[in-house]
Short mmCIF file of C-alpha atoms in Angstrom, two decimals:
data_model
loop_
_atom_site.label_atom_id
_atom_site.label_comp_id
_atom_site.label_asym_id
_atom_site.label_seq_id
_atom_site.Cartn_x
_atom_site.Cartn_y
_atom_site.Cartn_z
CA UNK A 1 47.60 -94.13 -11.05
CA UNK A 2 46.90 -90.75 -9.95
CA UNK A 3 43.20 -89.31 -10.72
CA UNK A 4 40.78 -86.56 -10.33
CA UNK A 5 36.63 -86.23 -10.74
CA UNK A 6 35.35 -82.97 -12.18
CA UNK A 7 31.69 -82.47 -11.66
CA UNK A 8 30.21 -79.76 -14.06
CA UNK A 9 27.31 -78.37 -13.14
CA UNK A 10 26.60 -74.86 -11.99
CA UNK A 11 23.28 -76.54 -9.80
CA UNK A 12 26.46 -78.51 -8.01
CA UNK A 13 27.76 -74.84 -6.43
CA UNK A 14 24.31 -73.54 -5.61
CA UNK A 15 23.47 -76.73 -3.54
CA UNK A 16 20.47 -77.41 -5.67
CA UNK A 17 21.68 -81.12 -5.76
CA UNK A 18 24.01 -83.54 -3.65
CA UNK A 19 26.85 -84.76 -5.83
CA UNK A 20 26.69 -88.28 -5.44
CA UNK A 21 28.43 -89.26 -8.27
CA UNK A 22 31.32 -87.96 -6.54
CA UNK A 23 30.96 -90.31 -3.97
CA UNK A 24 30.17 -93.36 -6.24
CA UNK A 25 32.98 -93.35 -8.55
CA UNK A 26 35.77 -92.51 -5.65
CA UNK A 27 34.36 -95.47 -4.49
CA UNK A 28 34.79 -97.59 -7.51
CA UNK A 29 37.67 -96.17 -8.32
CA UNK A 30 39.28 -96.83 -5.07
CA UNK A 31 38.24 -101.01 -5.84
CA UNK A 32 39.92 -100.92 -9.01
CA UNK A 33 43.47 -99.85 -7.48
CA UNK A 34 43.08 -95.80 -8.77
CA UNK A 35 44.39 -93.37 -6.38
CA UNK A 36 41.74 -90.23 -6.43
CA UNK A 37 43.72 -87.30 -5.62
CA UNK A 38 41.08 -84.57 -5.93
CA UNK A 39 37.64 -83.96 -6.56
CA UNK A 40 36.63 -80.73 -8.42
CA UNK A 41 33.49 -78.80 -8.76
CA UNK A 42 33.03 -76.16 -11.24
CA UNK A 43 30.34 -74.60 -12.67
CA UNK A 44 29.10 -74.70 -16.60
CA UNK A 45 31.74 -72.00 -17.76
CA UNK A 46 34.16 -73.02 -20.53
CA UNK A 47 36.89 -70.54 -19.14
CA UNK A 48 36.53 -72.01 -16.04
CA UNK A 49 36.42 -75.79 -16.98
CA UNK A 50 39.75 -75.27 -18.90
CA UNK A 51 41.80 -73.46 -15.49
CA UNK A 52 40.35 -76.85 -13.57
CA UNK A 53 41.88 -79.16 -16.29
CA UNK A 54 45.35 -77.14 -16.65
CA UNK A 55 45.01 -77.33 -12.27
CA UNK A 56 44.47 -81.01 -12.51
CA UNK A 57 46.48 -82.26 -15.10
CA UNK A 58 49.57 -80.78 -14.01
CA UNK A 59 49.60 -83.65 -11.06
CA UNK A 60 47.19 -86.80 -12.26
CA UNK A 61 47.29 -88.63 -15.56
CA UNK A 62 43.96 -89.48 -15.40
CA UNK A 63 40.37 -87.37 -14.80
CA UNK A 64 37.09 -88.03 -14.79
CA UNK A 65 34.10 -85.46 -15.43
CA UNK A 66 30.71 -85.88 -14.19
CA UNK A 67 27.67 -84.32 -16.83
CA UNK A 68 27.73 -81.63 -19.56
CA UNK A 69 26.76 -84.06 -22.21
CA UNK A 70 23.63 -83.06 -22.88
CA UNK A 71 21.83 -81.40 -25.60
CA UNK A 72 21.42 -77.78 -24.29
CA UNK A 73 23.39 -74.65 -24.62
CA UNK A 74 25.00 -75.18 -21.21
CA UNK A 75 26.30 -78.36 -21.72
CA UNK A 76 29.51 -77.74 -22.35
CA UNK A 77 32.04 -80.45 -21.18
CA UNK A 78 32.54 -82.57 -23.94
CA UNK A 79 33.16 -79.17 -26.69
CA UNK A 80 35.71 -78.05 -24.04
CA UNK A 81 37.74 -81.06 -23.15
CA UNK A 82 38.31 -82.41 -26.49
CA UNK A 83 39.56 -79.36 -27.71
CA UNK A 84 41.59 -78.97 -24.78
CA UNK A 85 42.83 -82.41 -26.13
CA UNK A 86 42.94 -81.60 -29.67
CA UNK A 87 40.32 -83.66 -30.91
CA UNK A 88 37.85 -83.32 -33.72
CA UNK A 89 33.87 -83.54 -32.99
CA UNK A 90 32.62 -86.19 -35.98
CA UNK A 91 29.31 -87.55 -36.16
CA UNK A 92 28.37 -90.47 -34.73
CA UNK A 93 25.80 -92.55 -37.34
CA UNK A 94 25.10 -95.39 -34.46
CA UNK A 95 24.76 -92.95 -31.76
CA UNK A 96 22.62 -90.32 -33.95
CA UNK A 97 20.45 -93.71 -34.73
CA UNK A 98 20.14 -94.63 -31.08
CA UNK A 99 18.78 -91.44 -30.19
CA UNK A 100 16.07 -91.74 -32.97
CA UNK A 101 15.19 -95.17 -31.29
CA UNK A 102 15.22 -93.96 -27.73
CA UNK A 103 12.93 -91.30 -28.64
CA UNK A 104 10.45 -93.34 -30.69
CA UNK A 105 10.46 -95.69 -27.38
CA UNK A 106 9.54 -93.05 -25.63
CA UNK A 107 7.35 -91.66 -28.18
CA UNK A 108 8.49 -88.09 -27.97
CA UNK A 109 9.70 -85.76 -31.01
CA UNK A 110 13.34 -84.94 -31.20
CA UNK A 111 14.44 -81.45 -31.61
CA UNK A 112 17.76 -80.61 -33.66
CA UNK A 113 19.71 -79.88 -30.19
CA UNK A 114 19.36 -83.49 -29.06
CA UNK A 115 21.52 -84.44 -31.92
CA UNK A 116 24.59 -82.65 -30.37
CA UNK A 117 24.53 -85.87 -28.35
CA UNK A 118 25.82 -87.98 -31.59
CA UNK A 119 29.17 -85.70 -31.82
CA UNK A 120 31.91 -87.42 -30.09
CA UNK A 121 35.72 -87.30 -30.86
CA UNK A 122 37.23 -89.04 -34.39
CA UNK A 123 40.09 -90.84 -32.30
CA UNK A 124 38.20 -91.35 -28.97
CA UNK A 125 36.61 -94.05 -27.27
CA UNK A 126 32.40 -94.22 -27.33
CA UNK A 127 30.64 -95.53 -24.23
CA UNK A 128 26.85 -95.84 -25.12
CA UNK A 129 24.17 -95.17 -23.05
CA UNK A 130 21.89 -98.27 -22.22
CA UNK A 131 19.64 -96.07 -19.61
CA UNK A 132 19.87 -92.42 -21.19
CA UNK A 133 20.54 -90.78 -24.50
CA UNK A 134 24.34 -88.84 -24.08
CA UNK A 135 27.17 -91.33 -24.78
CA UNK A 136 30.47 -90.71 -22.58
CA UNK A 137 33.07 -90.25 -23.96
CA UNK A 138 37.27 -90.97 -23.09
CA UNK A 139 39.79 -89.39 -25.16
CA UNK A 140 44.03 -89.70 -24.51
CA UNK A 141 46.81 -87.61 -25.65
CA UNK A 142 49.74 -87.53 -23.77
CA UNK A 143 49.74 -89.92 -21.13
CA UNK A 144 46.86 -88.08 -20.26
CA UNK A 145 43.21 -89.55 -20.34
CA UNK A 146 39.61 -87.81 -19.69
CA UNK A 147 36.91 -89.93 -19.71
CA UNK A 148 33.37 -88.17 -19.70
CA UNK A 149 30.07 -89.01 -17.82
CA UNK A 150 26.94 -87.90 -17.88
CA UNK A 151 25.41 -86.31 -14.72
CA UNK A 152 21.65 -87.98 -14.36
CA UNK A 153 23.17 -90.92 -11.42
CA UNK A 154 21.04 -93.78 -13.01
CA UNK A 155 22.83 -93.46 -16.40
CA UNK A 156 25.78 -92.80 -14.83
CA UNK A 157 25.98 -95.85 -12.72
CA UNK A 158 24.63 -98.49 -15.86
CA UNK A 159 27.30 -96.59 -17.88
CA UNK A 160 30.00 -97.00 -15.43
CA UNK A 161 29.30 -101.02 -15.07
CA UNK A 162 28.53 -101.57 -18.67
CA UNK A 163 31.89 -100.31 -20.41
CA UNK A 164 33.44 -97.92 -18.40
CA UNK A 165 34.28 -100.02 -15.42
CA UNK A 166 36.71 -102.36 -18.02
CA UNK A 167 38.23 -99.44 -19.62
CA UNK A 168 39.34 -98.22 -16.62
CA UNK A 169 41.14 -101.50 -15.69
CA UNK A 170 44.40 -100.62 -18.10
CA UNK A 171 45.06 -97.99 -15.39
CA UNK A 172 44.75 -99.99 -12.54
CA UNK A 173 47.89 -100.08 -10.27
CA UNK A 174 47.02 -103.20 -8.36
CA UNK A 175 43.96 -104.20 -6.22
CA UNK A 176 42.87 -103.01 -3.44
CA UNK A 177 40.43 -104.73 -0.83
CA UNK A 178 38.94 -102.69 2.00
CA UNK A 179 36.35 -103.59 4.67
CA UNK A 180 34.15 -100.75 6.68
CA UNK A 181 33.37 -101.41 10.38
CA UNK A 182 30.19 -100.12 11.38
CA UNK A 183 30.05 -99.06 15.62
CA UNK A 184 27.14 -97.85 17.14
CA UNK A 185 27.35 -96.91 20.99
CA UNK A 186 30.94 -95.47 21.02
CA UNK A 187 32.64 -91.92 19.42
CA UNK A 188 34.68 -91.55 16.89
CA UNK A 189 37.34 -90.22 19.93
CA UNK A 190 36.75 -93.27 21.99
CA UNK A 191 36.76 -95.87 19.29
CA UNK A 192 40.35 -93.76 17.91
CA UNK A 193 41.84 -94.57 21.61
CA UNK A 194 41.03 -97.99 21.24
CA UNK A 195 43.37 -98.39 18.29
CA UNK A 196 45.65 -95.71 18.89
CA UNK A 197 48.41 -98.52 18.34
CA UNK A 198 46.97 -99.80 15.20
CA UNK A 199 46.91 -96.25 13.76
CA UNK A 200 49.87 -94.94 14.48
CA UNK A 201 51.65 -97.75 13.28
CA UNK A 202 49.71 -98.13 9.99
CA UNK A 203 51.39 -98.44 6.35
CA UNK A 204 49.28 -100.90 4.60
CA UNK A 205 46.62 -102.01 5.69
CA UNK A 206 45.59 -98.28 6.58
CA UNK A 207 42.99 -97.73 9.31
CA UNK A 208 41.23 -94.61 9.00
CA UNK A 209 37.93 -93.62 11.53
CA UNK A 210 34.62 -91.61 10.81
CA UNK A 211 32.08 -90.08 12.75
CA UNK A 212 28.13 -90.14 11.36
CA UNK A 213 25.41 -89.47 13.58
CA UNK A 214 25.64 -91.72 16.58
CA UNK A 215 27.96 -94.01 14.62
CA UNK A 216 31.43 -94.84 14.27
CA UNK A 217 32.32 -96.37 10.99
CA UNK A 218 36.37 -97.59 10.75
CA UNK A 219 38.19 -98.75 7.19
CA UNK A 220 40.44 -100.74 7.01
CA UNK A 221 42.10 -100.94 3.33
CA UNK A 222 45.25 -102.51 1.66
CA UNK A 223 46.01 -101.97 -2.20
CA UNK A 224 48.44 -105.02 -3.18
CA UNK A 225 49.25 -107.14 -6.38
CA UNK A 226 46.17 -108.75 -6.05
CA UNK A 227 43.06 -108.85 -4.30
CA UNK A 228 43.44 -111.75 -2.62
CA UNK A 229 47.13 -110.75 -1.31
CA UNK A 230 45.19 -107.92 -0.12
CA UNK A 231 42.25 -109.52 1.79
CA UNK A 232 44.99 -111.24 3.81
CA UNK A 233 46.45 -108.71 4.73
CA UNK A 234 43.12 -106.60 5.46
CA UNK A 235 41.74 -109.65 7.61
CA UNK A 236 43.67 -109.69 10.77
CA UNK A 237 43.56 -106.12 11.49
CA UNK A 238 39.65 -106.24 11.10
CA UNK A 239 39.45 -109.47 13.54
CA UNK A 240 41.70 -107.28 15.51
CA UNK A 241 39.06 -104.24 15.69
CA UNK A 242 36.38 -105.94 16.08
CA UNK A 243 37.34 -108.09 18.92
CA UNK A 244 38.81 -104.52 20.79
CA UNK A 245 35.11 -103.02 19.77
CA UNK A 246 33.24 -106.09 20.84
CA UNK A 247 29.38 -105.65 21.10
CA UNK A 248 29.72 -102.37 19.40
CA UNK A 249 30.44 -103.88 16.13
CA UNK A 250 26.95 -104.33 14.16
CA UNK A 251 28.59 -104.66 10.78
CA UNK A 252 32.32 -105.52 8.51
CA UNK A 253 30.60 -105.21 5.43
CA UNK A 254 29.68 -100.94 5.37
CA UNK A 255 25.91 -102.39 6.52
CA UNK A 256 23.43 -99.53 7.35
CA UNK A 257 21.90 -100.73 10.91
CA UNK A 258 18.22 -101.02 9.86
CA UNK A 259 19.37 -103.33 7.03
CA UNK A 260 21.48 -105.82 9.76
CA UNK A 261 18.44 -105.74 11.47
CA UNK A 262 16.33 -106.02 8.79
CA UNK A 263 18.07 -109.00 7.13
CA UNK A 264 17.94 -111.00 10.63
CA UNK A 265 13.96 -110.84 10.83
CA UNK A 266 13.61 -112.08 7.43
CA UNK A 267 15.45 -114.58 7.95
CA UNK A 268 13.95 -116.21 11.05
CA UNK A 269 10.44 -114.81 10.30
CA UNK A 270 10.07 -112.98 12.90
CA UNK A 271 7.99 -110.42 13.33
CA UNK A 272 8.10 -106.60 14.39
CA UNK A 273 5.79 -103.61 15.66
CA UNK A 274 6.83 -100.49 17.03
CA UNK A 275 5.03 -97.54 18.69
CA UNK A 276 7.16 -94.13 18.72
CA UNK A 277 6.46 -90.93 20.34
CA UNK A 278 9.19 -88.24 20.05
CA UNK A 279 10.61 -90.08 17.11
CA UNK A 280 7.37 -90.08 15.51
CA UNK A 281 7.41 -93.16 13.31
CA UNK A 282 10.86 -92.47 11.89
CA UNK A 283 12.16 -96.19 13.32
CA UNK A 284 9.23 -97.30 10.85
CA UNK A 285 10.67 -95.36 7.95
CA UNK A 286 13.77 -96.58 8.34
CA UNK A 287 13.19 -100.45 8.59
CA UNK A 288 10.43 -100.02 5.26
CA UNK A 289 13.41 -98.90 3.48
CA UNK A 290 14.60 -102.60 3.80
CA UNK A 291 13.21 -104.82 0.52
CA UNK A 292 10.93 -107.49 1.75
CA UNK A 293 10.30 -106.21 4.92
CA UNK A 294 6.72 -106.24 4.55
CA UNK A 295 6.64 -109.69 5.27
CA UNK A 296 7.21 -109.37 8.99
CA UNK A 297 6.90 -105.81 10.02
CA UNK A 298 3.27 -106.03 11.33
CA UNK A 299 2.31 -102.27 12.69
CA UNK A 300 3.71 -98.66 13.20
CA UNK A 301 2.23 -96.79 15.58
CA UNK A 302 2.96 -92.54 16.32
CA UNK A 303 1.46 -92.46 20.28
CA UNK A 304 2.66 -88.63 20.50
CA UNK A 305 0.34 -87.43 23.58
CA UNK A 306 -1.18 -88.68 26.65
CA UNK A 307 -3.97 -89.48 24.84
CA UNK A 308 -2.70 -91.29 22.56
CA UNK A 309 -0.56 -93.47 24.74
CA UNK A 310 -3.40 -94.42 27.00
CA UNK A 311 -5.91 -94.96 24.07
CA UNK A 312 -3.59 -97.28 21.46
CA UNK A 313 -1.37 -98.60 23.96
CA UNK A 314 -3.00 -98.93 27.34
CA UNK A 315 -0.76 -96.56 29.00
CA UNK A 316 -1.75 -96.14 33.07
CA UNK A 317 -3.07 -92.89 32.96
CA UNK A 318 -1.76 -92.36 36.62
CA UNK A 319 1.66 -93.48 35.49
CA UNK A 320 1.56 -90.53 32.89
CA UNK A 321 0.33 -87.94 35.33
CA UNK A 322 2.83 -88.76 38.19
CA UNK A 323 6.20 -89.72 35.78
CA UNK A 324 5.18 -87.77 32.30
CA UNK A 325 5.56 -89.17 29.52
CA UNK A 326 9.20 -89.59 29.48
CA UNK A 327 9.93 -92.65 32.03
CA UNK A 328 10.82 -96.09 31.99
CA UNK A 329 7.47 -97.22 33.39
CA UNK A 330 5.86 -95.80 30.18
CA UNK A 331 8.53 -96.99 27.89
CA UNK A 332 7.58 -100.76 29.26
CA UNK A 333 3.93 -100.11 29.14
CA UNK A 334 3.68 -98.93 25.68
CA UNK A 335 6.01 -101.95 24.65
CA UNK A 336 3.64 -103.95 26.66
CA UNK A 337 0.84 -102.72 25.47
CA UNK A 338 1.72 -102.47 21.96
CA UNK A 339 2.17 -106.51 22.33
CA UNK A 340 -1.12 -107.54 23.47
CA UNK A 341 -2.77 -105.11 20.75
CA UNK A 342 -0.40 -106.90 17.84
CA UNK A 343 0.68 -110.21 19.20
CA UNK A 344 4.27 -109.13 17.29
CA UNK A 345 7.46 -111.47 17.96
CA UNK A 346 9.51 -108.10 18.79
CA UNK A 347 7.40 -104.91 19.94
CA UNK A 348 9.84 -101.88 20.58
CA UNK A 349 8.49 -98.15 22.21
CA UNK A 350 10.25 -94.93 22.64
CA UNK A 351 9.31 -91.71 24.67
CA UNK A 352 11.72 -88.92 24.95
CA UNK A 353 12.70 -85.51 24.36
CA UNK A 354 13.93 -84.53 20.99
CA UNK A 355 14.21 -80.98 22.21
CA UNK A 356 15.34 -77.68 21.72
CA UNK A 357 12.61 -77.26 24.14
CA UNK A 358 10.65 -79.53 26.32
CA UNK A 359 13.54 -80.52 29.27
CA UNK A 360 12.12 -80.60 33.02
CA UNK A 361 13.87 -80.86 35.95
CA UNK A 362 16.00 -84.04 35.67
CA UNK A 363 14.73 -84.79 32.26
CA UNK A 364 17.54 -82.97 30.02
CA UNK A 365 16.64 -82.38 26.45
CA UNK A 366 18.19 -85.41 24.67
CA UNK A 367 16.56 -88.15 27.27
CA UNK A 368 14.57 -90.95 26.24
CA UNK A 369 13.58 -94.46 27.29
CA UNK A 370 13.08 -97.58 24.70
CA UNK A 371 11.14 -100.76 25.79
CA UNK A 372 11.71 -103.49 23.92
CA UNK A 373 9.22 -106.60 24.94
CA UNK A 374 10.65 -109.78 23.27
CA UNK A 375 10.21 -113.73 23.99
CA UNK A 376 8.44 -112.88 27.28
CA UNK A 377 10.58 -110.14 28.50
CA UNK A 378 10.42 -106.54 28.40
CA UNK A 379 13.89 -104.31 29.04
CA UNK A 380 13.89 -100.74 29.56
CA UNK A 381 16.93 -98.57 28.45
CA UNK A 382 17.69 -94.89 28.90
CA UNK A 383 19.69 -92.78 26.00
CA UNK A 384 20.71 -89.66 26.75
CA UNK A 385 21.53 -87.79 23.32
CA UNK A 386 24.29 -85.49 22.90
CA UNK A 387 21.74 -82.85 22.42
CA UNK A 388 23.43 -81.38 19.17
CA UNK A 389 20.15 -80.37 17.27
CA UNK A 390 16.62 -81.97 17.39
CA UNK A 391 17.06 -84.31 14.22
CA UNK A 392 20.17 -85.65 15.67
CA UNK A 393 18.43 -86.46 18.76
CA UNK A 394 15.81 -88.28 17.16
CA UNK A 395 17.98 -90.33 14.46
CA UNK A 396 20.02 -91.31 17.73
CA UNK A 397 17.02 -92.34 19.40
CA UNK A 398 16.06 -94.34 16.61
CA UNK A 399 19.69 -96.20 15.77
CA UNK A 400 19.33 -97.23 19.41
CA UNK A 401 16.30 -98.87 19.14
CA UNK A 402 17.82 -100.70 15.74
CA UNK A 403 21.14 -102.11 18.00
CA UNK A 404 18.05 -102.90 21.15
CA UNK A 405 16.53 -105.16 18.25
CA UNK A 406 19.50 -105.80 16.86
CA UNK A 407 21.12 -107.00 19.84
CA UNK A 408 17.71 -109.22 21.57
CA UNK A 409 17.96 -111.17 17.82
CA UNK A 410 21.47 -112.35 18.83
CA UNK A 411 20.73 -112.77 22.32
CA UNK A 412 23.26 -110.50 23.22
CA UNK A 413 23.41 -108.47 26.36
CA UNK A 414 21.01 -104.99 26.50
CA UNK A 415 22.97 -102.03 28.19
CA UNK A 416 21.38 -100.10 30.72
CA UNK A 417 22.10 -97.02 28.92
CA UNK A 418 23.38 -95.28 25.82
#
């Protein structure tokens, strides 16, 4: 089946908020077989609501808006699209008596708007709200089928897995399985060359690539009778990729780096320090977004001057004077040093230039060194960033160190450079 999402919500078109709703449900939507066609935004204007609906409907039998179900003068989604599909607003007793409960849980004081929330359609279909007050809502005519969300993600999401999820399943068109192939190391262009073959002869599975940030992420997807027809078929091509990408490949199942990483120290109990300079501590804020990671991440340590280096980490204050602070020689000694302060299983540094300013002759903007000191050894590798703005350079910096770690936890080759 042919669908489309409609966010509502003029905050959406002012870039107030990200619309990730948007990018949950096409993803759930795409598991349970249902083509998504087009996404819409639109702002909270009734006029303009109904032009997106007569736009949509002309080409999908099913859409799917995101908020508007709320109790203020602006929400307006659920008044518009039921009269757009002829249906009556009744009272609902069990919804008007959940809101009463939710409120008295919360012990606040209900005004008369909030029970604009208990009006849903006579001949619809009532999904209620087990993290929110606004019910969604689906109503059909036609062949045709809105069902209704509400915006806040949270209630959204325990909506969406509660009732909505099994709703949708009439509509399904078969199953589709998909993996994602996280790269680090390679483009998006080079990794494309690689399986120029496999692309251009693609039907099903389909390979498509993306670029993020340093990383390459390739999906592979089939949509067959059923889901196990289309694992098989999904399977081979991965095995395919990922012996073509080879050391590249951190991840088949759409891992984010610092959680591969993450995973593999709590599982071995081993543990981790780092000391950053021009990434200054965001390798730490990434890995203590991983749960349990407390248990073996020991120390984070910002060394951002000379001063710093020599004091925390035991830098050679010679080496910094003749080399600066960007060299290999200082990469090893801070990793060095950061192990005989913490006694860590893994201790990883990083010095470098994050740029727009800073570069020296043979030092480009983009340049850094990692040190890595691990089971008695200490490697040194250089990255030279693509230089595209100073937060790229720094998230690159710091998804290098991950695949360093990353790659000494699998004993796996280090490469000289990035």
């Amino acid at each position: 089946m042919k669908s489309a999402i409609i966010s509502v919500g003029t905050e959406l078109l002012m870039g107030q908020i990200v619309d990730t709703n948007a990018v949950y449900l096409s993803t759930e939507l795409r598991s349970l077989g249902i083509d998504v066609n087009y996404r819409y935004t639109v702002g909270d204007n009734d006029a303009r609501l109904r032009e997106i609906l007569d736009l949509a409907l002309k080409d999908v039998d099913l859409i799917i808006t995101i908020g508007g179900l709320g109790p203020t003068e602006d929400d307006m989604t659920k008044e518009t699209v039921c009269d757009y599909f002829g249906e009556k607003l009744v009272m609902s007793k069990k919804v008007k008596t959940d809101l009463i409960r939710h409120a008295a849980a919360h012990s606040y004081t209900l005004t008369e708007n909030v029970y604009k929330q208990a009006m849903v359609p006579e001949n619809g279909t009532v999904f209620y709200n087990g993290a929110g007050m606004a019910p969604g809502i689906a109503v059909e005519k036609d062949g045709k089928t809105a069902v209704m969300l509400p915006g806040p993600p949270r209630e959204l999401k325990t909506m969406f897995n509660d009732s909505v999820r099994d709703y949708l399943k009439k509509f399904s068109g078969g199953s589709i399985y998909y993996k994602v192939i996280k790269i680090f190391g390679r483009g998006e262009s080079s990794v494309e060359t690689d399986l120029l073959d496999l692309i251009d002869t693609q039907t099903d599975p389909t390979i498509a690539t993306y670029a993020k940030e340093g990383e390459c992420t390739v999906r592979v997807a089939s949509k067959r009778a059923t889901v196990e027809e289309a694992e098989a078929a999904v399977m081979p091509v991965v095995n395919e990729i990922v012996r073509r990408e080879g050391d590249h490949v951190y991840s088949i199942d759409d891992e984010e780096l610092m959680d591969v990483v993450g995973k593999k120290l709590e599982a071995d109990r081993i543990s981790i320090s780092c000391c950053e300079s021009c990434t200054g501590g965001m390798f730490a804020e990434y890995l203590t977004t991983v749960p349990g990671i407390s248990d073996v991440f020991e120390r984070g340590i910002v060394t951002y001057t000379y001063r710093a280096k020599e004091e925390e980490l035991g830098v050679d204050h010679d080496t910094l004077q003749i080399c600066t602070a960007v060299a290999p020689e200082v990469a090893q000694q801070m990793a060095e040093g950061l192990y005989k302060k913490t006694g860590s299983d893994v201790c990883i540094s990083v010095t470098g230039i994050a740029g727009p300013s800073g570069a020296m002759p043979g030092k480009p903007v983009g340049l850094a060194y990692i040190g890595c000191a691990y089971k008695g050894e200490t490697t040194v590798t250089k990255v030279l960033a693509r230089n595209l703005s100073r937060q790229w350079n720094r998230r690159y910096f710091t998804l290098a160190m991950f695949d360093i770690v990353n790659r000494k936890l699998d004993g796996r080759k280090i490469p000289e450079s990035y």
